[in-house]
Amino acid sequence: MYDSNPTLTGLVKKIDEAKQGEVFFKEKPAPEGDDEGTGKHFYIESYGCQMNFSDSEIVASILSEVGYRPTRHLETADLILVNTCSIREKAEETVRQRLRVFDKMKRQRPGTMVGVLGCMAERLKSKFLEEEKLVDLVIGPDAYRDLPNLVAGAEEGERGVNVFLSREETYADISPLRLDSNGVTAFISIMRGCDNMCSFCVVPFTRGRERSRDCFSIVTEAQDLYERGYREVTLLGQNVDSYKWQNPENEQVVNFAQLLEMVAKVHPDLRVRFSTSHPKDITDEVLHTIARYENICKYIHLPVQSGNSAVLDRMNRTYDRAWYMERVQAIYRIIPECAISSDIIAGFCGEQEHEHQDTVSMVEWANYSMSYMFCYSERPGTMAARKYEDDVPEEVKKCRLQEIVDKQSEVSLRNNKADIGKTFKVLIEGDSKKSDREFKGRNSQNKMMVFPKVNNLKPGNYVWVKVTGATSATLMGEVSFP
Ligand code: 5AD
Ligand code: SF4
């Protein structure tokens, strides 16, 4: 799930990594606990996957316990943090540029501390302190509880590193401080790490072994969010289908289907989403659970990565084209109204033209509502970097990517146009980007819908909207009744 996958907004293109780095607090409602007046302040920028955004809220909670308050103003921050992504080289480059900007600010305001969090911290470890000399703190994804210590040291001028990877840490007891919140939708992290070892992926090295969070703490967090007015939660993990938590009291094991059901039962008006699913692990039991509960959204992010079996084998995805197609058929059979989206990599090691064409045809066949599409970027230390040559020329990668993007745009547009005339239940998230006379919200299939405001409706309300027009990214409509 990546970094990709913010609330899976927008549609098609996810090529320019720079655009993925969203800055918390920009033109956004004040974060919880924002208090410009007193005490020390931290500013945090997050890049990459939803998990990073979710982790930043855990970091914010830990810092607020020791008196640091969030601020949206870089200029007034005592502590500047950047939560980083290593998934592709470009993502790391964006962060390096930001660090140079922060370094300049530091020189103008001595005493300001800068910290690197997340995957780049884990991957590069103390290199940040030794070679780049741009930062005071380097903290990996499993070491956030040590932040107060390290910050206290940095306040005394000591530079600190903690990149210890844990087999147990899930931050289950920490109640995240919602930073970038619209007050309607929130993320809940249900597991950490990844044991899959896809050959292209750096995540197993930066986020460590897979571990699942206590299901009761997840349900409590969902209940708390509902009581505070939230109406949608997204359960997050690199591979949610392998969620497995054993109750130490009675040894009972809870799997993902059972967890989904527990969260769905919190309240019928609390929508449940999840990301990311792995084609090898998604079970019919999960699909039947989705079908049974109206409030579990009919939307599955099921990254294919490549449509060709030989490439999938080199990617170590542990399924082939036929297996993937069978899973897609099962989804459409068990949940006929379900939308499916994907992640796709163009130009993986050794990819031939006919193998690439299998990916293009998969976009058409699976009828994805959207995809996140990327050129392959070799990551040091991964199995692919050790075993295969990154031999597809950059221009060929770009050309293939463009072909996939064009195919996805065509499929998305067709898919969205087929919705014209249909009426969907939409959860209102806020004003549309273009006009404060319009609301935006999503339907169960995760499609963004925009429609004129009508009396008394507000964010957090459900409303029925009839689709009157469509682009490849958005459905336009008007409030209606089913
Ligand atoms: N190069 C390009 N894309 C990658 N992804 C993961 N690793 C790489 C890489 N080395 C993509 C995959 C994954 C998404 C989050 O990022 O498609 O599903
Ligand atoms: Fe996802 Fe595979 Fe990377 Fe795990 S190793 S995070 S399943 S792409």
Short mmCIF file of C-alpha atoms and ligand atoms in Angstrom, two decimals:
data_model
loop_
_atom_site.label_atom_id
_atom_site.label_comp_id
_atom_site.label_asym_id
_atom_site.label_seq_id
_atom_site.Cartn_x
_atom_site.Cartn_y
_atom_site.Cartn_z
CA MET A 1 0.00 0.00 0.00
CA TYR A 2 1.65 2.96 -0.73
CA ASP A 3 2.47 5.46 -0.78
CA SER A 4 0.81 5.23 -2.91
CA ASN A 5 -2.30 5.04 -1.66
CA PRO A 6 -3.59 8.03 0.10
CA THR A 7 -7.31 7.84 0.53
CA LEU A 8 -6.90 6.86 -3.06
CA THR A 9 -8.10 10.21 -4.14
CA GLY A 10 -7.63 11.51 -7.59
CA LEU A 11 -7.42 9.12 -10.35
CA VAL A 12 -5.02 7.96 -12.79
CA LYS A 13 -1.64 9.62 -12.48
CA LYS A 14 0.64 9.12 -9.61
CA ILE A 15 3.81 9.58 -11.51
CA ASP A 16 5.31 12.71 -10.10
CA GLU A 17 6.56 11.81 -6.67
CA ALA A 18 6.95 15.45 -5.72
CA LYS A 19 3.19 15.79 -5.84
CA GLN A 20 2.81 12.93 -3.43
CA GLY A 21 4.62 14.70 -0.63
CA GLU A 22 1.78 16.48 0.95
CA VAL A 23 2.50 19.12 3.45
CA PHE A 24 0.44 18.87 6.57
CA PHE A 25 -1.26 22.01 7.66
CA LYS A 26 -1.22 23.86 4.35
CA GLU A 27 -4.62 25.46 3.87
CA LYS A 28 -5.95 22.80 6.17
CA PRO A 29 -8.02 23.04 9.32
CA ALA A 30 -5.95 23.50 12.44
CA PRO A 31 -4.57 20.25 13.75
CA GLU A 32 -5.84 18.96 17.06
CA GLY A 33 -3.97 20.66 19.89
CA ASP A 34 -2.76 23.53 17.70
CA ASP A 35 -1.85 26.34 20.00
CA GLU A 36 0.31 29.02 18.49
CA GLY A 37 0.56 31.01 21.67
CA THR A 38 2.59 29.03 24.13
CA GLY A 39 5.37 26.49 24.54
CA LYS A 40 7.40 24.65 21.99
CA HIS A 41 6.13 23.74 18.56
CA PHE A 42 6.78 21.04 16.03
CA TYR A 43 6.04 21.10 12.33
CA ILE A 44 5.74 17.83 10.43
CA GLU A 45 5.71 17.06 6.71
CA SER A 46 4.79 13.61 5.47
CA TYR A 47 5.69 11.90 2.23
CA GLY A 48 4.69 8.59 0.74
CA CYS A 49 2.07 6.13 1.87
CA GLN A 50 -1.00 6.47 4.06
CA MET A 51 0.90 4.57 6.71
CA ASN A 52 3.37 7.45 6.94
CA PHE A 53 0.55 9.94 7.35
CA SER A 54 -0.91 7.73 10.02
CA ASP A 55 2.49 7.39 11.74
CA SER A 56 2.87 11.18 11.80
CA GLU A 57 -0.29 11.29 13.93
CA ILE A 58 1.30 8.84 16.38
CA VAL A 59 4.46 10.97 16.44
CA ALA A 60 2.31 14.06 17.10
CA SER A 61 0.62 12.29 19.98
CA ILE A 62 3.96 11.25 21.53
CA LEU A 63 5.35 14.77 21.21
CA SER A 64 2.25 16.39 22.65
CA GLU A 65 2.75 14.28 25.79
CA VAL A 66 6.03 16.10 26.39
CA GLY A 67 4.66 19.57 25.77
CA TYR A 68 5.25 20.05 22.05
CA ARG A 69 2.32 21.46 20.10
CA PRO A 70 1.74 21.09 16.37
CA THR A 71 2.02 24.15 14.19
CA ARG A 72 1.29 24.69 10.54
CA HIS A 73 3.95 27.41 10.35
CA LEU A 74 7.43 26.26 9.49
CA GLU A 75 8.83 29.63 10.55
CA THR A 76 7.69 29.31 14.15
CA ALA A 77 8.65 25.65 14.66
CA ASP A 78 11.28 24.69 17.24
CA LEU A 79 11.35 21.16 15.83
CA ILE A 80 10.95 20.40 12.11
CA LEU A 81 10.22 16.78 11.23
CA VAL A 82 9.99 15.10 7.88
CA ASN A 83 8.41 11.67 7.64
CA THR A 84 10.06 10.11 4.62
CA CYS A 85 9.48 7.52 1.91
CA SER A 86 12.10 5.32 0.22
CA ILE A 87 9.90 3.48 -2.22
CA ARG A 88 11.39 5.15 -5.31
CA GLU A 89 14.51 7.20 -5.84
CA LYS A 90 12.50 10.28 -6.74
CA ALA A 91 10.73 10.22 -3.38
CA GLU A 92 14.10 10.32 -1.62
CA GLU A 93 15.30 13.13 -3.87
CA THR A 94 12.27 15.25 -2.94
CA VAL A 95 13.06 14.81 0.74
CA ARG A 96 16.72 15.75 0.24
CA GLN A 97 15.62 18.99 -1.40
CA ARG A 98 13.35 19.76 1.54
CA LEU A 99 16.17 19.05 3.98
CA ARG A 100 18.32 21.65 2.23
CA VAL A 101 15.50 24.20 2.64
CA PHE A 102 15.19 23.32 6.35
CA ASP A 103 18.96 23.59 6.72
CA LYS A 104 18.83 27.18 5.47
CA MET A 105 16.10 27.99 7.98
CA LYS A 106 18.19 26.45 10.73
CA ARG A 107 21.08 28.73 9.95
CA GLN A 108 18.80 31.76 10.16
CA ARG A 109 17.33 30.53 13.44
CA PRO A 110 19.98 28.64 15.42
CA GLY A 111 18.46 26.24 17.92
CA THR A 112 15.86 24.93 15.49
CA MET A 113 16.07 21.13 15.36
CA VAL A 114 15.47 19.03 12.26
CA GLY A 115 14.58 15.33 12.38
CA VAL A 116 14.18 12.66 9.72
CA LEU A 117 11.58 9.98 10.42
CA GLY A 118 10.33 6.92 8.55
CA CYS A 119 11.72 4.77 5.78
CA MET A 120 14.64 6.94 4.65
CA ALA A 121 15.79 7.23 8.26
CA GLU A 122 15.73 3.45 8.50
CA ARG A 123 17.46 2.92 5.17
CA LEU A 124 20.23 5.47 5.55
CA LYS A 125 20.59 5.36 9.34
CA SER A 126 23.47 7.40 10.73
CA LYS A 127 24.61 8.34 7.21
CA PHE A 128 22.27 11.29 7.62
CA LEU A 129 24.32 12.57 10.52
CA GLU A 130 27.74 11.65 9.18
CA GLU A 131 27.50 12.48 5.48
CA GLU A 132 24.62 14.81 4.99
CA LYS A 133 25.08 16.76 8.22
CA LEU A 134 21.70 18.33 7.62
CA VAL A 135 19.78 16.87 10.52
CA ASP A 136 19.86 16.48 14.30
CA LEU A 137 17.66 13.42 14.68
CA VAL A 138 17.21 10.19 12.72
CA ILE A 139 14.36 7.96 13.88
CA GLY A 140 13.09 4.79 12.23
CA PRO A 141 9.40 3.73 12.09
CA ASP A 142 9.56 1.50 15.18
CA ALA A 143 11.42 3.96 17.43
CA TYR A 144 8.97 6.82 17.81
CA ARG A 145 8.50 6.17 21.52
CA ASP A 146 12.12 7.24 21.92
CA LEU A 147 11.41 10.67 20.39
CA PRO A 148 11.05 12.53 23.72
CA ASN A 149 14.49 11.25 24.77
CA LEU A 150 16.14 12.07 21.50
CA VAL A 151 14.51 15.50 21.32
CA ALA A 152 15.66 16.27 24.88
CA GLY A 153 19.19 15.30 23.82
CA ALA A 154 18.95 17.45 20.70
CA GLU A 155 17.83 20.41 22.82
CA GLU A 156 21.20 20.04 24.58
CA GLY A 157 22.99 19.90 21.24
CA GLU A 158 23.37 16.10 21.02
CA ARG A 159 22.52 14.55 17.68
CA GLY A 160 20.67 11.25 18.01
CA VAL A 161 19.78 8.13 16.03
CA ASN A 162 17.37 5.29 16.80
CA VAL A 163 16.59 2.96 13.94
CA PHE A 164 15.90 -0.16 15.97
CA LEU A 165 13.33 -2.36 14.22
CA SER A 166 10.95 -4.17 16.52
CA ARG A 167 9.05 -7.44 16.19
CA GLU A 168 6.32 -6.27 18.54
CA GLU A 169 5.78 -2.52 18.29
CA THR A 170 2.30 -1.60 17.04
CA TYR A 171 1.75 1.63 19.01
CA ALA A 172 -1.59 0.04 19.99
CA ASP A 173 -1.95 2.12 23.16
CA ILE A 174 -1.22 5.47 21.53
CA SER A 175 -4.18 7.56 20.56
CA PRO A 176 -3.18 9.43 17.38
CA LEU A 177 -3.42 13.21 17.32
CA ARG A 178 -5.41 13.88 14.14
CA LEU A 179 -3.33 16.39 12.25
CA ASP A 180 -4.72 16.90 8.84
CA SER A 181 -8.25 16.04 9.62
CA ASN A 182 -11.47 16.94 7.86
CA GLY A 183 -13.27 15.59 10.95
CA VAL A 184 -15.03 12.97 8.81
CA THR A 185 -12.47 10.40 7.62
CA ALA A 186 -9.52 8.90 9.52
CA PHE A 187 -6.88 6.21 9.20
CA ILE A 188 -6.41 3.39 11.69
CA SER A 189 -3.19 1.42 11.49
CA ILE A 190 -3.95 -2.29 12.07
CA MET A 191 -0.54 -3.82 11.42
CA ARG A 192 3.05 -2.86 10.68
CA GLY A 193 5.88 -4.20 8.53
CA CYS A 194 5.76 -6.65 5.65
CA ASP A 195 6.96 -10.25 5.26
CA ASN A 196 6.33 -10.52 1.55
CA MET A 197 9.67 -9.72 -0.01
CA CYS A 198 8.48 -8.56 -3.42
CA SER A 199 11.82 -8.33 -5.21
CA PHE A 200 11.48 -4.65 -6.16
CA CYS A 201 10.39 -3.39 -2.76
CA VAL A 202 12.40 -1.75 -0.02
CA VAL A 203 9.57 -1.81 2.55
CA PRO A 204 10.47 -5.12 4.27
CA PHE A 205 13.90 -3.59 4.96
CA THR A 206 12.66 -0.22 6.19
CA ARG A 207 9.58 -1.30 8.13
CA GLY A 208 10.66 -4.70 9.34
CA ARG A 209 8.70 -7.84 10.10
CA GLU A 210 4.96 -8.03 9.90
CA ARG A 211 2.99 -7.78 13.15
CA SER A 212 -0.70 -7.24 13.85
CA ARG A 213 -2.24 -4.92 16.39
CA ASP A 214 -4.58 -5.99 19.18
CA CYS A 215 -8.06 -6.07 17.59
CA PHE A 216 -9.75 -4.61 20.68
CA SER A 217 -7.56 -1.49 20.56
CA ILE A 218 -8.55 -1.10 16.88
CA VAL A 219 -12.27 -1.35 17.68
CA THR A 220 -11.89 1.10 20.57
CA GLU A 221 -10.16 3.59 18.28
CA ALA A 222 -12.98 3.23 15.72
CA GLN A 223 -15.62 3.72 18.44
CA ASP A 224 -13.85 6.80 19.73
CA LEU A 225 -13.66 8.27 16.23
CA TYR A 226 -17.37 7.60 15.66
CA GLU A 227 -18.26 9.32 18.92
CA ARG A 228 -16.20 12.34 17.89
CA GLY A 229 -18.18 12.69 14.67
CA TYR A 230 -16.00 10.76 12.23
CA ARG A 231 -17.95 8.68 9.74
CA GLU A 232 -15.29 6.73 7.86
CA VAL A 233 -12.22 4.76 8.92
CA THR A 234 -9.59 3.23 6.66
CA LEU A 235 -7.82 0.22 8.15
CA LEU A 236 -4.18 0.37 7.10
CA GLY A 237 -1.48 -2.23 6.59
CA GLN A 238 1.01 -3.24 3.88
CA ASN A 239 -0.95 -6.45 3.45
CA VAL A 240 -4.18 -6.31 5.43
CA ASP A 241 -5.30 -9.78 4.34
CA SER A 242 -2.58 -11.35 6.41
CA TYR A 243 -3.80 -9.60 9.57
CA LYS A 244 -3.66 -12.17 12.36
CA TRP A 245 -3.85 -11.39 16.04
CA GLN A 246 -3.79 -13.97 18.77
CA ASN A 247 -5.52 -13.11 22.00
CA PRO A 248 -2.99 -13.93 24.74
CA GLU A 249 -5.82 -14.61 27.19
CA ASN A 250 -7.63 -17.39 25.32
CA GLU A 251 -5.25 -18.08 22.38
CA GLN A 252 -8.08 -17.29 19.95
CA VAL A 253 -6.88 -16.01 16.58
CA VAL A 254 -8.63 -13.11 14.84
CA ASN A 255 -8.17 -12.88 11.07
CA PHE A 256 -8.84 -9.95 8.74
CA ALA A 257 -12.40 -10.97 7.85
CA GLN A 258 -13.26 -11.17 11.55
CA LEU A 259 -11.59 -7.83 12.26
CA LEU A 260 -13.52 -6.19 9.40
CA GLU A 261 -16.75 -7.49 10.87
CA MET A 262 -15.89 -6.23 14.36
CA VAL A 263 -15.19 -2.73 13.02
CA ALA A 264 -18.29 -2.76 10.79
CA LYS A 265 -20.39 -3.48 13.87
CA VAL A 266 -19.17 -0.33 15.66
CA HIS A 267 -22.02 1.58 14.00
CA PRO A 268 -23.92 1.17 10.72
CA ASP A 269 -23.15 4.84 9.95
CA LEU A 270 -19.41 4.33 10.26
CA ARG A 271 -18.00 3.40 6.88
CA VAL A 272 -15.10 0.98 6.78
CA ARG A 273 -12.38 0.98 4.13
CA PHE A 274 -9.07 -0.86 4.08
CA SER A 275 -5.80 -0.88 2.19
CA THR A 276 -3.82 -2.67 0.85
CA SER A 277 -4.93 -6.14 -0.21
CA HIS A 278 -2.53 -8.71 -1.60
CA PRO A 279 -3.86 -10.93 -4.41
CA LYS A 280 -2.25 -14.02 -2.90
CA ASP A 281 -3.99 -13.54 0.46
CA ILE A 282 -7.43 -12.05 -0.16
CA THR A 283 -9.92 -14.77 0.78
CA ASP A 284 -13.53 -15.45 -0.15
CA GLU A 285 -14.28 -15.07 3.56
CA VAL A 286 -13.16 -11.43 3.34
CA LEU A 287 -15.22 -10.91 0.17
CA HIS A 288 -18.35 -12.38 1.77
CA THR A 289 -17.86 -10.15 4.82
CA ILE A 290 -17.65 -7.09 2.56
CA ALA A 291 -20.82 -8.19 0.76
CA ARG A 292 -22.70 -8.73 4.04
CA TYR A 293 -22.20 -5.27 5.55
CA GLU A 294 -23.57 -2.18 3.82
CA ASN A 295 -21.05 0.01 5.66
CA ILE A 296 -17.99 -1.92 4.43
CA CYS A 297 -17.14 -0.06 1.26
CA LYS A 298 -17.40 -1.88 -2.03
CA TYR A 299 -13.91 -1.03 -3.10
CA ILE A 300 -10.71 -3.08 -3.12
CA HIS A 301 -7.20 -1.85 -3.88
CA LEU A 302 -5.64 -5.00 -5.34
CA PRO A 303 -2.23 -4.15 -6.86
CA VAL A 304 -1.36 -6.36 -9.82
CA GLN A 305 2.13 -4.82 -10.41
CA SER A 306 2.38 -6.64 -13.78
CA GLY A 307 -0.07 -8.55 -15.95
CA ASN A 308 2.56 -11.06 -17.10
CA SER A 309 3.31 -14.28 -15.22
CA ALA A 310 7.06 -14.36 -15.96
CA VAL A 311 7.45 -10.77 -14.71
CA LEU A 312 5.34 -11.55 -11.63
CA ASP A 313 7.68 -14.45 -10.95
CA ARG A 314 10.75 -12.19 -11.16
CA MET A 315 8.93 -9.74 -8.91
CA ASN A 316 8.42 -12.59 -6.41
CA ARG A 317 4.75 -11.73 -6.13
CA THR A 318 3.91 -15.44 -5.58
CA TYR A 319 0.87 -15.42 -7.90
CA ASP A 320 0.53 -15.52 -11.66
CA ARG A 321 -1.78 -13.86 -14.16
CA ALA A 322 -4.35 -16.67 -13.95
CA TRP A 323 -4.47 -16.53 -10.13
CA TYR A 324 -4.95 -12.77 -10.19
CA MET A 325 -7.74 -13.04 -12.77
CA GLU A 326 -9.49 -15.67 -10.67
CA ARG A 327 -9.40 -13.34 -7.64
CA VAL A 328 -10.84 -10.46 -9.71
CA GLN A 329 -13.60 -12.74 -10.96
CA ALA A 330 -14.35 -13.81 -7.38
CA ILE A 331 -14.65 -10.15 -6.35
CA TYR A 332 -17.08 -9.29 -9.15
CA ARG A 333 -19.05 -12.51 -8.49
CA ILE A 334 -19.38 -12.08 -4.72
CA ILE A 335 -19.62 -8.25 -4.69
CA PRO A 336 -21.07 -7.30 -8.10
CA GLU A 337 -21.00 -3.55 -7.42
CA CYS A 338 -17.36 -3.55 -6.24
CA ALA A 339 -14.73 -1.24 -7.75
CA ILE A 340 -11.14 -2.46 -8.00
CA SER A 341 -8.00 -0.34 -8.28
CA SER A 342 -4.37 -1.29 -8.79
CA ASP A 343 -0.68 -0.41 -8.53
CA ILE A 344 1.38 -1.05 -11.64
CA ILE A 345 5.11 -0.96 -12.32
CA ALA A 346 6.34 -0.29 -15.87
CA GLY A 347 9.73 -1.51 -17.08
CA PHE A 348 10.72 -3.99 -14.39
CA CYS A 349 14.01 -5.84 -14.95
CA GLY A 350 14.02 -7.84 -18.18
CA GLU A 351 10.51 -6.77 -19.19
CA GLN A 352 9.85 -7.53 -22.86
CA GLU A 353 7.36 -5.67 -25.05
CA HIS A 354 4.90 -8.61 -25.10
CA GLU A 355 5.11 -8.83 -21.29
CA HIS A 356 4.30 -5.14 -21.05
CA GLN A 357 1.31 -5.66 -23.37
CA ASP A 358 -0.04 -8.21 -20.85
CA THR A 359 -0.12 -5.39 -18.28
CA VAL A 360 -1.97 -3.07 -20.66
CA SER A 361 -4.53 -5.78 -21.40
CA MET A 362 -4.97 -6.46 -17.67
CA VAL A 363 -6.02 -2.82 -17.10
CA GLU A 364 -8.73 -3.31 -19.70
CA TRP A 365 -9.78 -6.78 -18.53
CA ALA A 366 -9.92 -6.01 -14.80
CA ASN A 367 -11.79 -2.78 -15.52
CA TYR A 368 -9.89 -0.89 -12.81
CA SER A 369 -11.62 2.23 -11.54
CA MET A 370 -8.15 3.76 -11.15
CA SER A 371 -4.49 2.83 -10.78
CA TYR A 372 -1.29 4.17 -9.32
CA MET A 373 1.33 3.71 -12.00
CA PHE A 374 5.11 3.98 -11.70
CA CYS A 375 8.33 3.43 -13.62
CA TYR A 376 10.49 0.80 -11.96
CA SER A 377 13.11 2.39 -9.74
CA GLU A 378 15.90 0.15 -8.49
CA ARG A 379 16.30 0.23 -4.71
CA PRO A 380 19.63 -0.69 -3.13
CA GLY A 381 19.61 -3.92 -1.13
CA THR A 382 16.43 -5.37 -2.62
CA MET A 383 16.35 -8.83 -4.17
CA ALA A 384 15.86 -7.33 -7.65
CA ALA A 385 18.89 -5.08 -7.23
CA ARG A 386 21.02 -8.07 -6.27
CA LYS A 387 19.65 -10.56 -8.77
CA TYR A 388 18.56 -8.73 -11.93
CA GLU A 389 19.85 -6.02 -14.18
CA ASP A 390 17.79 -2.82 -14.35
CA ASP A 391 18.01 -3.17 -18.12
CA VAL A 392 14.92 -1.46 -19.55
CA PRO A 393 16.10 1.93 -20.85
CA GLU A 394 14.56 4.96 -19.13
CA GLU A 395 12.84 6.17 -22.36
CA VAL A 396 11.27 2.75 -22.84
CA LYS A 397 10.05 2.70 -19.22
CA LYS A 398 8.49 6.14 -19.70
CA CYS A 399 6.85 5.15 -22.98
CA ARG A 400 5.38 2.01 -21.44
CA LEU A 401 4.19 3.94 -18.41
CA GLN A 402 2.47 6.45 -20.67
CA GLU A 403 0.75 3.65 -22.55
CA ILE A 404 -0.55 2.19 -19.28
CA VAL A 405 -1.66 5.64 -18.05
CA ASP A 406 -3.51 6.27 -21.32
CA LYS A 407 -5.23 2.89 -21.13
CA GLN A 408 -6.23 3.51 -17.50
CA SER A 409 -7.64 6.96 -18.38
CA GLU A 410 -9.71 5.40 -21.13
CA VAL A 411 -10.99 2.63 -18.84
CA SER A 412 -11.70 5.09 -15.97
CA LEU A 413 -13.63 7.42 -18.25
CA ARG A 414 -15.68 4.55 -19.66
CA ASN A 415 -16.25 3.22 -16.17
CA ASN A 416 -17.35 6.62 -14.83
CA LYS A 417 -19.60 7.38 -17.81
CA ALA A 418 -21.41 4.12 -17.12
CA ASP A 419 -22.40 5.64 -13.75
CA ILE A 420 -24.32 8.52 -15.34
CA GLY A 421 -27.96 8.24 -14.31
CA LYS A 422 -27.19 6.10 -11.25
CA THR A 423 -27.77 7.32 -7.69
CA PHE A 424 -25.15 6.74 -4.98
CA LYS A 425 -24.99 7.22 -1.23
CA VAL A 426 -22.22 9.75 -0.65
CA LEU A 427 -20.43 10.73 2.55
CA ILE A 428 -19.84 14.48 2.44
CA GLU A 429 -16.18 15.31 3.18
CA GLY A 430 -16.16 19.09 2.65
CA ASP A 431 -16.20 21.80 0.00
CA SER A 432 -15.14 20.84 -3.50
CA LYS A 433 -11.74 22.08 -4.61
CA LYS A 434 -13.20 24.47 -7.15
CA SER A 435 -16.12 26.06 -5.35
CA ASP A 436 -17.49 26.63 -1.87
CA ARG A 437 -20.95 26.31 -3.37
CA GLU A 438 -20.30 22.63 -4.03
CA PHE A 439 -19.62 19.67 -1.76
CA LYS A 440 -17.28 16.79 -2.45
CA GLY A 441 -17.62 13.28 -1.11
CA ARG A 442 -17.14 9.66 -2.08
CA ASN A 443 -19.45 6.84 -2.89
CA SER A 444 -18.88 3.36 -1.54
CA GLN A 445 -16.76 2.57 -4.63
CA ASN A 446 -14.36 5.37 -3.58
CA LYS A 447 -15.25 7.54 -6.54
CA MET A 448 -15.06 11.25 -5.85
CA MET A 449 -18.39 13.00 -6.45
CA VAL A 450 -19.01 16.74 -6.66
CA PHE A 451 -22.47 18.31 -6.37
CA PRO A 452 -24.15 21.65 -5.55
CA LYS A 453 -24.86 22.25 -1.87
CA VAL A 454 -28.41 22.11 -0.62
CA ASN A 455 -29.87 23.39 2.64
CA ASN A 456 -28.78 22.01 6.00
CA LEU A 457 -26.30 19.47 4.72
CA LYS A 458 -22.83 19.43 6.23
CA PRO A 459 -19.61 17.38 6.15
CA GLY A 460 -20.18 14.04 7.87
CA ASN A 461 -23.73 13.71 6.50
CA TYR A 462 -24.73 10.99 4.07
CA VAL A 463 -26.66 12.12 1.01
CA TRP A 464 -27.98 10.46 -2.12
CA VAL A 465 -26.49 11.93 -5.28
CA LYS A 466 -27.57 11.23 -8.84
CA VAL A 467 -24.72 11.26 -11.38
CA THR A 468 -25.25 13.75 -14.21
CA GLY A 469 -21.75 13.90 -15.70
CA ALA A 470 -18.32 12.30 -15.52
CA THR A 471 -14.64 12.82 -16.23
CA SER A 472 -12.02 10.10 -15.84
CA ALA A 473 -11.40 11.35 -12.27
CA THR A 474 -14.70 12.69 -10.92
CA LEU A 475 -18.43 12.15 -11.02
CA MET A 476 -20.62 15.28 -11.11
CA GLY A 477 -24.13 15.07 -9.76
CA GLU A 478 -27.04 16.52 -7.85
CA VAL A 479 -28.72 15.64 -4.57
CA SER A 480 -31.47 13.18 -5.20
CA PHE A 481 -33.32 10.29 -3.59
CA PRO A 482 -32.90 6.66 -4.51
N1 5AD B 1 9.90 1.00 -8.20
C1 5AD B 1 8.70 1.43 -8.64
N2 5AD B 1 7.55 1.25 -7.97
C2 5AD B 1 7.62 0.60 -6.80
N3 5AD B 1 6.67 0.25 -5.92
C3 5AD B 1 7.24 -0.38 -4.89
N4 5AD B 1 8.57 -0.46 -5.07
C4 5AD B 1 8.83 0.13 -6.27
C5 5AD B 1 10.00 0.35 -7.02
N5 5AD B 1 11.19 -0.08 -6.60
C6 5AD B 1 5.25 0.52 -6.14
C7 5AD B 1 4.42 -0.76 -6.15
C8 5AD B 1 3.74 -0.72 -4.83
C9 5AD B 1 3.54 0.77 -4.67
C10 5AD B 1 3.27 1.19 -3.33
O1 5AD B 1 4.76 1.31 -5.10
O2 5AD B 1 3.49 -0.66 -7.20
O3 5AD B 1 2.50 -1.40 -4.80
FE1 SF4 B 2 3.79 -4.29 -0.69
FE2 SF4 B 2 5.32 -6.31 -1.65
FE3 SF4 B 2 6.46 -4.05 -0.72
FE4 SF4 B 2 5.28 -5.74 1.01
S1 SF4 B 2 7.11 -6.17 -0.23
S2 SF4 B 2 5.09 -3.49 0.96
S3 SF4 B 2 3.54 -6.50 -0.30
S4 SF4 B 2 5.07 -4.21 -2.53
#
